[in-house]
Amino acid sequence: MTAVTQTHKTKLAGLALGTALGLSLMPHKAAAQVDDEIIVTAQRKAESINDVPLAIQAYDQELLTDLGVTDVSQLGNLTPGLSFAESNANTPILTIRGVGFNTPNLSATSPVGIYYDEVAYAYPYFASGPVFDLERAEVLKGPQGTLYGRNTTGGLINFIAAKPGNEVEAGAIAEFGNFQTYNFEGFVSAPLGNGFGARLAGRWENSDKGFQESASRPGDRLGEIDRLGLRSVLSYDNDGPFRADLIASYWQNKSDTLAPQAIAFNPDNPGFENPLTESFILENPNNRTADFDPDDGSKPPFRTDSDFFSLSARLSFDISDDLSVVSLTAYNSLDRNDQNDLDGTPIEVFTQQSIGEVESFSQEVRLVGSFDRGDFMVGGYYAKDDITDDQIGFINESSAIYFLRFVAQNFVDPTNALFTPEQYAGGFRSYRNLSDQESETVSIFGNINYDLTEKLGVSAGLRYSDDSLEYSTCSADFESNTLPIFSTAVFAGIAGVTGAFPNFSIAPDQCFTIAENRVDRASFERPPLEEDNLSGRFALEYQADPDTLLFASVSRGFKSGAAPVITANVEEQLEPVRQEEVLAFEAGAKLTLADGRMQWNSSGFYYDYQDQQLFSEILDPVFTALPRLVNVPESRVLGFESELDVDVTEALSLRGTVSYTDTEITEFEGFNRFGEPENFEGSSFILTPDWQLTGLAKYETDLSAQWGLRAVASASYFSETSSSLTEESGFGIPAYTLVNGTVTLLNTDRGFDIGVFANNLFQENYRTSVDVVSDTVFALPGRPRTYGVRLGWQY
């Protein structure tokens, strides 16, 4: 890793100095207590966050609003060890302590689970809607498969929606900002009588002026936003043994997709590339400059047209004072249609349309009980998912296609006996990747917390899971356009390597992925992937005194295997990856200090990581390099995290966090981003900065009997990382620092407020990931500075 730049050193010094000054100003007499106690449900029961013997961060809705967190990706700016990267197909890539999965596929689950009110959003794309009207958000670190429905190796994010109360409540927010932004959010909540209550909430986001401008066509923009989220909650609690929450959620996204920035020229077939391609490489672009194909009507515009619906029912019945049964039933449905430019140039080197559907059903039943010295939980979980994950690629101007057209017309069929000159000239502009999957998981679990003494407690849990994945997938012809080139030049290339032409021919719209002795090209069913595992967690906690909690744990977690959805020339590319496993050791402390004015939480961890799942490359005889999912046999993670919260005065509170994550692959031989064989022993993980630092300052005071002031500022620093295991030139992600903040005037008499906000205040030019397709290496930029006015009202 290279040294931190002077700019980042200056920003970090300012962040550290601000925290140090805040600590030095702490009064010697009693001051306000650390922020009101946060109650979390990390262990599937309500308890104070500082009594939970594991690494966890929690944020309430007020703080999320003040810091402009309206998307799951933005939690990385607050949470040590959590980072976000943009994939080239709009699928969020979340990583906690180095554990993530860099696939863009809709159908791949993440090792960082996302939950809404304990319901698993098993596929990261489910969380593409706006975040709003929450009671809180929790981030848990390390394997979490013991208590939660889906096995996860990295951790999980749990959003808890606000529920109806005993009084009529209502609120509204309106935001107006740059890029012609206007956002509206609101809720209404009321008791309905006889124990029933209802809450309706929604958020609508709009930016009519895209923040990205074409480098080759000034004035042509991408980045418009049109995103809607709605939620309804119907609750029943009549102080009797039965309670229920019925939640319906919906989001719709019709925003532009993100345009990449072509930052390096790397032709698959040198000498056959479009001569203009290299001229569109951007030198040190800022995060508002990119390039993309013009909208000429020959393919869909660069936009998403997706929607998601979720319905869940949580039913609870008290059998006795000490024993309850809980049922959690959920149904999720997603329709997706995205068009992305992948090469970052205004010519059609590589663009892709992603079309998918997911229907997911889950059912959990658990028995929860307590006794004199502890509590327990036993239960079962079932989930079934049906997934369609298709892609249509457009590669008209790529060097690989120019080369194949040249071979087809000049060597394989120079007399045009098989296809016409026009068919060859436009052949293989497009193709399809097809995938149908059916996933099923069944598990049983149990957990017990037991007080060995008044100060020493033990927690132990196990979960047995049985997973199955049936799938068919291949690359296929699209509207007869692929056939002229594939049936001639591609077959000739394979013959040049193997000494024989493939023993089949393809018909329109059938699969063309090469498979030995395969005759049926209409379907491409693969052998099912059957896996089972036993995950668990054992922890000790020592409550030395009411202000000191020490804990240590060992946990084992799995993430189930996955099938690829990729451009597959040969059958070997379609092999699934098997389940990965993390054996995690962690020890930490949670200390309340300075008469309750300071809270210090810290932990150290070590992971033994086996069969890490990775989206990588494979050498291809025709297309140079093509993608493939692989397992990394052995790797490890070690590091620490520390968080300090201080109430300096009744008005001023500070928070500072630091995380260090050291990752290393100890065994893996594969291919680098350009398809070259390499031994990756000693390499660091991708998309994992060694250091993350955050700082938060909150100042709130009364200005008069009717007016108050609240100011909140945050800063987050990410050290450099890479999108490549061996850090090939051009794949680095430089260090960056983001600063966000709000200043708000509150009228406590009339219940309204007015404020100003800014995200990425200092216009940091940063990227979240780098990738390569065909002839270009491209970066996906972070968002530029956004700012505006926020108006709020609450009854």
mmCIF file with all atom_site columns, N, CA and C in Angstrom, residues 618-671:
data_model
loop_
_atom_site.group_PDB
_atom_site.id
_atom_site.type_symbol
_atom_site.label_atom_id
_atom_site.label_alt_id
_atom_site.label_comp_id
_atom_site.label_asym_id
_atom_site.label_entity_id
_atom_site.label_seq_id
_atom_site.pdbx_PDB_ins_code
_atom_site.Cartn_x
_atom_site.Cartn_y
_atom_site.Cartn_z
_atom_site.occupancy
_atom_site.B_iso_or_equiv
_atom_site.pdbx_formal_charge
_atom_site.auth_seq_id
_atom_site.auth_comp_id
_atom_site.auth_asym_id
_atom_site.auth_atom_id
_atom_site.pdbx_PDB_model_num
ATOM 1   N N  . ILE A 1 618 ? -11.067 -16.649 -15.962 1.00 0.00 ? 618 ILE A N  1
ATOM 2   C CA . ILE A 1 618 ? -10.520 -17.895 -16.479 1.00 0.00 ? 618 ILE A CA 1
ATOM 3   C C  . ILE A 1 618 ? -9.999  -17.614 -17.886 1.00 0.00 ? 618 ILE A C  1
ATOM 4   N N  . LEU A 1 619 ? -8.922  -18.276 -18.263 1.00 0.00 ? 619 LEU A N  1
ATOM 5   C CA . LEU A 1 619 ? -8.358  -18.127 -19.598 1.00 0.00 ? 619 LEU A CA 1
ATOM 6   C C  . LEU A 1 619 ? -9.281  -18.782 -20.617 1.00 0.00 ? 619 LEU A C  1
ATOM 7   N N  . ASP A 1 620 ? -9.576  -18.065 -21.724 1.00 0.00 ? 620 ASP A N  1
ATOM 8   C CA . ASP A 1 620 ? -10.474 -18.587 -22.746 1.00 0.00 ? 620 ASP A CA 1
ATOM 9   C C  . ASP A 1 620 ? -9.760  -18.599 -24.090 1.00 0.00 ? 620 ASP A C  1
ATOM 10  N N  . PRO A 1 621 ? -9.882  -19.704 -24.863 1.00 0.00 ? 621 PRO A N  1
ATOM 11  C CA . PRO A 1 621 ? -9.144  -19.802 -26.132 1.00 0.00 ? 621 PRO A CA 1
ATOM 12  C C  . PRO A 1 621 ? -9.628  -18.838 -27.202 1.00 0.00 ? 621 PRO A C  1
ATOM 13  N N  . VAL A 1 622 ? -10.837 -18.318 -27.067 1.00 0.00 ? 622 VAL A N  1
ATOM 14  C CA . VAL A 1 622 ? -11.392 -17.431 -28.090 1.00 0.00 ? 622 VAL A CA 1
ATOM 15  C C  . VAL A 1 622 ? -11.456 -15.990 -27.609 1.00 0.00 ? 622 VAL A C  1
ATOM 16  N N  . PHE A 1 623 ? -11.945 -15.778 -26.362 1.00 0.00 ? 623 PHE A N  1
ATOM 17  C CA . PHE A 1 623 ? -12.194 -14.425 -25.862 1.00 0.00 ? 623 PHE A CA 1
ATOM 18  C C  . PHE A 1 623 ? -11.128 -13.950 -24.875 1.00 0.00 ? 623 PHE A C  1
ATOM 19  N N  . THR A 1 624 ? -9.988  -14.580 -24.839 1.00 0.00 ? 624 THR A N  1
ATOM 20  C CA . THR A 1 624 ? -8.837  -14.222 -24.005 1.00 0.00 ? 624 THR A CA 1
ATOM 21  C C  . THR A 1 624 ? -9.112  -14.507 -22.525 1.00 0.00 ? 624 THR A C  1
ATOM 22  N N  . ALA A 1 625 ? -10.039 -13.774 -21.914 1.00 0.00 ? 625 ALA A N  1
ATOM 23  C CA . ALA A 1 625 ? -10.386 -13.995 -20.506 1.00 0.00 ? 625 ALA A CA 1
ATOM 24  C C  . ALA A 1 625 ? -11.887 -13.838 -20.340 1.00 0.00 ? 625 ALA A C  1
ATOM 25  N N  . LEU A 1 626 ? -12.484 -14.741 -19.552 1.00 0.00 ? 626 LEU A N  1
ATOM 26  C CA . LEU A 1 626 ? -13.907 -14.678 -19.267 1.00 0.00 ? 626 LEU A CA 1
ATOM 27  C C  . LEU A 1 626 ? -14.118 -14.919 -17.775 1.00 0.00 ? 626 LEU A C  1
ATOM 28  N N  . PRO A 1 627 ? -15.253 -14.444 -17.237 1.00 0.00 ? 627 PRO A N  1
ATOM 29  C CA . PRO A 1 627 ? -15.464 -14.569 -15.790 1.00 0.00 ? 627 PRO A CA 1
ATOM 30  C C  . PRO A 1 627 ? -15.821 -15.987 -15.353 1.00 0.00 ? 627 PRO A C  1
ATOM 31  N N  . ARG A 1 628 ? -15.581 -16.235 -14.053 1.00 0.00 ? 628 ARG A N  1
ATOM 32  C CA . ARG A 1 628 ? -15.935 -17.508 -13.450 1.00 0.00 ? 628 ARG A CA 1
ATOM 33  C C  . ARG A 1 628 ? -15.974 -17.324 -11.938 1.00 0.00 ? 628 ARG A C  1
ATOM 34  N N  . LEU A 1 629 ? -16.841 -18.062 -11.261 1.00 0.00 ? 629 LEU A N  1
ATOM 35  C CA . LEU A 1 629 ? -16.838 -18.100 -9.804  1.00 0.00 ? 629 LEU A CA 1
ATOM 36  C C  . LEU A 1 629 ? -15.837 -19.142 -9.332  1.00 0.00 ? 629 LEU A C  1
ATOM 37  N N  . VAL A 1 630 ? -15.078 -18.795 -8.298  1.00 0.00 ? 630 VAL A N  1
ATOM 38  C CA . VAL A 1 630 ? -14.067 -19.708 -7.776  1.00 0.00 ? 630 VAL A CA 1
ATOM 39  C C  . VAL A 1 630 ? -14.121 -19.715 -6.251  1.00 0.00 ? 630 VAL A C  1
ATOM 40  N N  . ASN A 1 631 ? -13.547 -20.747 -5.666  1.00 0.00 ? 631 ASN A N  1
ATOM 41  C CA . ASN A 1 631 ? -13.327 -20.814 -4.214  1.00 0.00 ? 631 ASN A CA 1
ATOM 42  C C  . ASN A 1 631 ? -11.852 -20.620 -3.924  1.00 0.00 ? 631 ASN A C  1
ATOM 43  N N  . VAL A 1 632 ? -11.553 -19.728 -2.987  1.00 0.00 ? 632 VAL A N  1
ATOM 44  C CA . VAL A 1 632 ? -10.189 -19.537 -2.503  1.00 0.00 ? 632 VAL A CA 1
ATOM 45  C C  . VAL A 1 632 ? -10.002 -20.510 -1.329  1.00 0.00 ? 632 VAL A C  1
ATOM 46  N N  . PRO A 1 633 ? -9.122  -21.505 -1.432  1.00 0.00 ? 633 PRO A N  1
ATOM 47  C CA . PRO A 1 633 ? -9.074  -22.566 -0.417  1.00 0.00 ? 633 PRO A CA 1
ATOM 48  C C  . PRO A 1 633 ? -8.824  -22.072 1.000   1.00 0.00 ? 633 PRO A C  1
ATOM 49  N N  . GLU A 1 634 ? -7.801  -21.230 1.199   1.00 0.00 ? 634 GLU A N  1
ATOM 50  C CA . GLU A 1 634 ? -7.432  -20.838 2.558   1.00 0.00 ? 634 GLU A CA 1
ATOM 51  C C  . GLU A 1 634 ? -7.073  -19.355 2.595   1.00 0.00 ? 634 GLU A C  1
ATOM 52  N N  . SER A 1 635 ? -7.592  -18.660 3.592   1.00 0.00 ? 635 SER A N  1
ATOM 53  C CA . SER A 1 635 ? -7.220  -17.272 3.838   1.00 0.00 ? 635 SER A CA 1
ATOM 54  C C  . SER A 1 635 ? -7.516  -16.951 5.295   1.00 0.00 ? 635 SER A C  1
ATOM 55  N N  . ARG A 1 636 ? -7.086  -15.750 5.723   1.00 0.00 ? 636 ARG A N  1
ATOM 56  C CA . ARG A 1 636 ? -7.316  -15.370 7.111   1.00 0.00 ? 636 ARG A CA 1
ATOM 57  C C  . ARG A 1 636 ? -7.504  -13.868 7.219   1.00 0.00 ? 636 ARG A C  1
ATOM 58  N N  . VAL A 1 637 ? -8.160  -13.483 8.322   1.00 0.00 ? 637 VAL A N  1
ATOM 59  C CA . VAL A 1 637 ? -8.419  -12.080 8.633   1.00 0.00 ? 637 VAL A CA 1
ATOM 60  C C  . VAL A 1 637 ? -8.079  -11.850 10.091  1.00 0.00 ? 637 VAL A C  1
ATOM 61  N N  . LEU A 1 638 ? -7.414  -10.751 10.392  1.00 0.00 ? 638 LEU A N  1
ATOM 62  C CA . LEU A 1 638 ? -7.230  -10.354 11.779  1.00 0.00 ? 638 LEU A CA 1
ATOM 63  C C  . LEU A 1 638 ? -7.307  -8.846  11.885  1.00 0.00 ? 638 LEU A C  1
ATOM 64  N N  . GLY A 1 639 ? -7.739  -8.367  13.045  1.00 0.00 ? 639 GLY A N  1
ATOM 65  C CA . GLY A 1 639 ? -7.859  -6.924  13.199  1.00 0.00 ? 639 GLY A CA 1
ATOM 66  C C  . GLY A 1 639 ? -8.484  -6.540  14.518  1.00 0.00 ? 639 GLY A C  1
ATOM 67  N N  . PHE A 1 640 ? -8.802  -5.265  14.621  1.00 0.00 ? 640 PHE A N  1
ATOM 68  C CA . PHE A 1 640 ? -9.442  -4.764  15.836  1.00 0.00 ? 640 PHE A CA 1
ATOM 69  C C  . PHE A 1 640 ? -10.349 -3.595  15.477  1.00 0.00 ? 640 PHE A C  1
ATOM 70  N N  . GLU A 1 641 ? -11.276 -3.292  16.373  1.00 0.00 ? 641 GLU A N  1
ATOM 71  C CA . GLU A 1 641 ? -12.167 -2.145  16.245  1.00 0.00 ? 641 GLU A CA 1
ATOM 72  C C  . GLU A 1 641 ? -12.301 -1.489  17.606  1.00 0.00 ? 641 GLU A C  1
ATOM 73  N N  . SER A 1 642 ? -12.445 -0.175  17.601  1.00 0.00 ? 642 SER A N  1
ATOM 74  C CA . SER A 1 642 ? -12.615 0.552   18.849  1.00 0.00 ? 642 SER A CA 1
ATOM 75  C C  . SER A 1 642 ? -13.546 1.730   18.612  1.00 0.00 ? 642 SER A C  1
ATOM 76  N N  . GLU A 1 643 ? -14.435 1.950   19.566  1.00 0.00 ? 643 GLU A N  1
ATOM 77  C CA . GLU A 1 643 ? -15.419 3.026   19.459  1.00 0.00 ? 643 GLU A CA 1
ATOM 78  C C  . GLU A 1 643 ? -15.491 3.774   20.788  1.00 0.00 ? 643 GLU A C  1
ATOM 79  N N  . LEU A 1 644 ? -15.438 5.100   20.735  1.00 0.00 ? 644 LEU A N  1
ATOM 80  C CA . LEU A 1 644 ? -15.489 5.929   21.930  1.00 0.00 ? 644 LEU A CA 1
ATOM 81  C C  . LEU A 1 644 ? -16.593 6.962   21.771  1.00 0.00 ? 644 LEU A C  1
ATOM 82  N N  . ASP A 1 645 ? -17.557 6.941   22.702  1.00 0.00 ? 645 ASP A N  1
ATOM 83  C CA . ASP A 1 645 ? -18.633 7.935   22.760  1.00 0.00 ? 645 ASP A CA 1
ATOM 84  C C  . ASP A 1 645 ? -18.446 8.775   24.012  1.00 0.00 ? 645 ASP A C  1
ATOM 85  N N  . VAL A 1 646 ? -18.523 10.094  23.841  1.00 0.00 ? 646 VAL A N  1
ATOM 86  C CA . VAL A 1 646 ? -18.315 10.996  24.969  1.00 0.00 ? 646 VAL A CA 1
ATOM 87  C C  . VAL A 1 646 ? -19.374 12.090  24.959  1.00 0.00 ? 646 VAL A C  1
ATOM 88  N N  . ASP A 1 647 ? -20.036 12.285  26.103  1.00 0.00 ? 647 ASP A N  1
ATOM 89  C CA . ASP A 1 647 ? -20.860 13.468  26.296  1.00 0.00 ? 647 ASP A CA 1
ATOM 90  C C  . ASP A 1 647 ? -19.987 14.520  26.969  1.00 0.00 ? 647 ASP A C  1
ATOM 91  N N  . VAL A 1 648 ? -19.506 15.453  26.165  1.00 0.00 ? 648 VAL A N  1
ATOM 92  C CA . VAL A 1 648 ? -18.598 16.477  26.672  1.00 0.00 ? 648 VAL A CA 1
ATOM 93  C C  . VAL A 1 648 ? -19.349 17.427  27.607  1.00 0.00 ? 648 VAL A C  1
ATOM 94  N N  . THR A 1 649 ? -20.511 17.887  27.163  1.00 0.00 ? 649 THR A N  1
ATOM 95  C CA . THR A 1 649 ? -21.404 18.706  27.979  1.00 0.00 ? 649 THR A CA 1
ATOM 96  C C  . THR A 1 649 ? -22.819 18.208  27.718  1.00 0.00 ? 649 THR A C  1
ATOM 97  N N  . GLU A 1 650 ? -23.794 18.854  28.315  1.00 0.00 ? 650 GLU A N  1
ATOM 98  C CA . GLU A 1 650 ? -25.170 18.491  28.021  1.00 0.00 ? 650 GLU A CA 1
ATOM 99  C C  . GLU A 1 650 ? -25.522 18.777  26.566  1.00 0.00 ? 650 GLU A C  1
ATOM 100 N N  . ALA A 1 651 ? -24.794 19.674  25.934  1.00 0.00 ? 651 ALA A N  1
ATOM 101 C CA . ALA A 1 651 ? -25.100 20.055  24.553  1.00 0.00 ? 651 ALA A CA 1
ATOM 102 C C  . ALA A 1 651 ? -24.261 19.320  23.526  1.00 0.00 ? 651 ALA A C  1
ATOM 103 N N  . LEU A 1 652 ? -23.031 18.963  23.875  1.00 0.00 ? 652 LEU A N  1
ATOM 104 C CA . LEU A 1 652 ? -22.079 18.445  22.896  1.00 0.00 ? 652 LEU A CA 1
ATOM 105 C C  . LEU A 1 652 ? -21.732 16.992  23.186  1.00 0.00 ? 652 LEU A C  1
ATOM 106 N N  . SER A 1 653 ? -21.855 16.152  22.167  1.00 0.00 ? 653 SER A N  1
ATOM 107 C CA . SER A 1 653 ? -21.422 14.754  22.258  1.00 0.00 ? 653 SER A CA 1
ATOM 108 C C  . SER A 1 653 ? -20.538 14.430  21.067  1.00 0.00 ? 653 SER A C  1
ATOM 109 N N  . LEU A 1 654 ? -19.566 13.555  21.288  1.00 0.00 ? 654 LEU A N  1
ATOM 110 C CA . LEU A 1 654 ? -18.599 13.167  20.259  1.00 0.00 ? 654 LEU A CA 1
ATOM 111 C C  . LEU A 1 654 ? -18.526 11.657  20.176  1.00 0.00 ? 654 LEU A C  1
ATOM 112 N N  . ARG A 1 655 ? -18.252 11.183  18.986  1.00 0.00 ? 655 ARG A N  1
ATOM 113 C CA . ARG A 1 655 ? -17.995 9.755   18.780  1.00 0.00 ? 655 ARG A CA 1
ATOM 114 C C  . ARG A 1 655 ? -16.838 9.604   17.812  1.00 0.00 ? 655 ARG A C  1
ATOM 115 N N  . GLY A 1 656 ? -15.930 8.687   18.132  1.00 0.00 ? 656 GLY A N  1
ATOM 116 C CA . GLY A 1 656 ? -14.838 8.363   17.233  1.00 0.00 ? 656 GLY A CA 1
ATOM 117 C C  . GLY A 1 656 ? -14.685 6.862   17.142  1.00 0.00 ? 656 GLY A C  1
ATOM 118 N N  . THR A 1 657 ? -14.438 6.340   15.939  1.00 0.00 ? 657 THR A N  1
ATOM 119 C CA . THR A 1 657 ? -14.221 4.903   15.774  1.00 0.00 ? 657 THR A CA 1
ATOM 120 C C  . THR A 1 657 ? -12.994 4.675   14.907  1.00 0.00 ? 657 THR A C  1
ATOM 121 N N  . VAL A 1 658 ? -12.368 3.538   15.117  1.00 0.00 ? 658 VAL A N  1
ATOM 122 C CA . VAL A 1 658 ? -11.258 3.121   14.279  1.00 0.00 ? 658 VAL A CA 1
ATOM 123 C C  . VAL A 1 658 ? -11.352 1.612   14.093  1.00 0.00 ? 658 VAL A C  1
ATOM 124 N N  . SER A 1 659 ? -11.076 1.162   12.890  1.00 0.00 ? 659 SER A N  1
ATOM 125 C CA . SER A 1 659 ? -11.017 -0.276  12.630  1.00 0.00 ? 659 SER A CA 1
ATOM 126 C C  . SER A 1 659 ? -9.798  -0.568  11.768  1.00 0.00 ? 659 SER A C  1
ATOM 127 N N  . TYR A 1 660 ? -9.160  -1.678  12.073  1.00 0.00 ? 660 TYR A N  1
ATOM 128 C CA . TYR A 1 660 ? -8.017  -2.146  11.302  1.00 0.00 ? 660 TYR A CA 1
ATOM 129 C C  . TYR A 1 660 ? -8.294  -3.581  10.881  1.00 0.00 ? 660 TYR A C  1
ATOM 130 N N  . THR A 1 661 ? -8.173  -3.849  9.591   1.00 0.00 ? 661 THR A N  1
ATOM 131 C CA . THR A 1 661 ? -8.454  -5.180  9.052   1.00 0.00 ? 661 THR A CA 1
ATOM 132 C C  . THR A 1 661 ? -7.294  -5.610  8.181   1.00 0.00 ? 661 THR A C  1
ATOM 133 N N  . ASP A 1 662 ? -6.606  -6.649  8.618   1.00 0.00 ? 662 ASP A N  1
ATOM 134 C CA . ASP A 1 662 ? -5.470  -7.196  7.872   1.00 0.00 ? 662 ASP A CA 1
ATOM 135 C C  . ASP A 1 662 ? -5.909  -8.529  7.277   1.00 0.00 ? 662 ASP A C  1
ATOM 136 N N  . THR A 1 663 ? -5.865  -8.631  5.952   1.00 0.00 ? 663 THR A N  1
ATOM 137 C CA . THR A 1 663 ? -6.331  -9.834  5.264   1.00 0.00 ? 663 THR A CA 1
ATOM 138 C C  . THR A 1 663 ? -5.191  -10.461 4.468   1.00 0.00 ? 663 THR A C  1
ATOM 139 N N  . GLU A 1 664 ? -5.241  -11.773 4.337   1.00 0.00 ? 664 GLU A N  1
ATOM 140 C CA . GLU A 1 664 ? -4.200  -12.457 3.564   1.00 0.00 ? 664 GLU A CA 1
ATOM 141 C C  . GLU A 1 664 ? -4.732  -13.773 3.017   1.00 0.00 ? 664 GLU A C  1
ATOM 142 N N  . ILE A 1 665 ? -4.506  -13.995 1.732   1.00 0.00 ? 665 ILE A N  1
ATOM 143 C CA . ILE A 1 665 ? -4.772  -15.300 1.123   1.00 0.00 ? 665 ILE A CA 1
ATOM 144 C C  . ILE A 1 665 ? -3.556  -16.179 1.365   1.00 0.00 ? 665 ILE A C  1
ATOM 145 N N  . THR A 1 666 ? -3.765  -17.341 1.934   1.00 0.00 ? 666 THR A N  1
ATOM 146 C CA . THR A 1 666 ? -2.654  -18.240 2.242   1.00 0.00 ? 666 THR A CA 1
ATOM 147 C C  . THR A 1 666 ? -2.531  -19.397 1.266   1.00 0.00 ? 666 THR A C  1
ATOM 148 N N  . GLU A 1 667 ? -3.582  -19.620 0.451   1.00 0.00 ? 667 GLU A N  1
ATOM 149 C CA . GLU A 1 667 ? -3.505  -20.677 -0.561  1.00 0.00 ? 667 GLU A CA 1
ATOM 150 C C  . GLU A 1 667 ? -4.515  -20.387 -1.670  1.00 0.00 ? 667 GLU A C  1
ATOM 151 N N  . PHE A 1 668 ? -4.015  -20.130 -2.893  1.00 0.00 ? 668 PHE A N  1
ATOM 152 C CA . PHE A 1 668 ? -4.910  -19.962 -4.037  1.00 0.00 ? 668 PHE A CA 1
ATOM 153 C C  . PHE A 1 668 ? -4.085  -19.729 -5.298  1.00 0.00 ? 668 PHE A C  1
ATOM 154 N N  . GLU A 1 669 ? -4.313  -20.550 -6.302  1.00 0.00 ? 669 GLU A N  1
ATOM 155 C CA . GLU A 1 669 ? -3.748  -20.354 -7.623  1.00 0.00 ? 669 GLU A CA 1
ATOM 156 C C  . GLU A 1 669 ? -4.896  -20.170 -8.605  1.00 0.00 ? 669 GLU A C  1
ATOM 157 N N  . GLY A 1 670 ? -4.857  -19.085 -9.378  1.00 0.00 ? 670 GLY A N  1
ATOM 158 C CA . GLY A 1 670 ? -5.947  -18.796 -10.305 1.00 0.00 ? 670 GLY A CA 1
ATOM 159 C C  . GLY A 1 670 ? -5.466  -17.893 -11.411 1.00 0.00 ? 670 GLY A C  1
ATOM 160 N N  . PHE A 1 671 ? -6.338  -16.978 -11.837 1.00 0.00 ? 671 PHE A N  1
ATOM 161 C CA . PHE A 1 671 ? -6.035  -16.071 -12.931 1.00 0.00 ? 671 PHE A CA 1
ATOM 162 C C  . PHE A 1 671 ? -6.294  -14.635 -12.476 1.00 0.00 ? 671 PHE A C  1
#
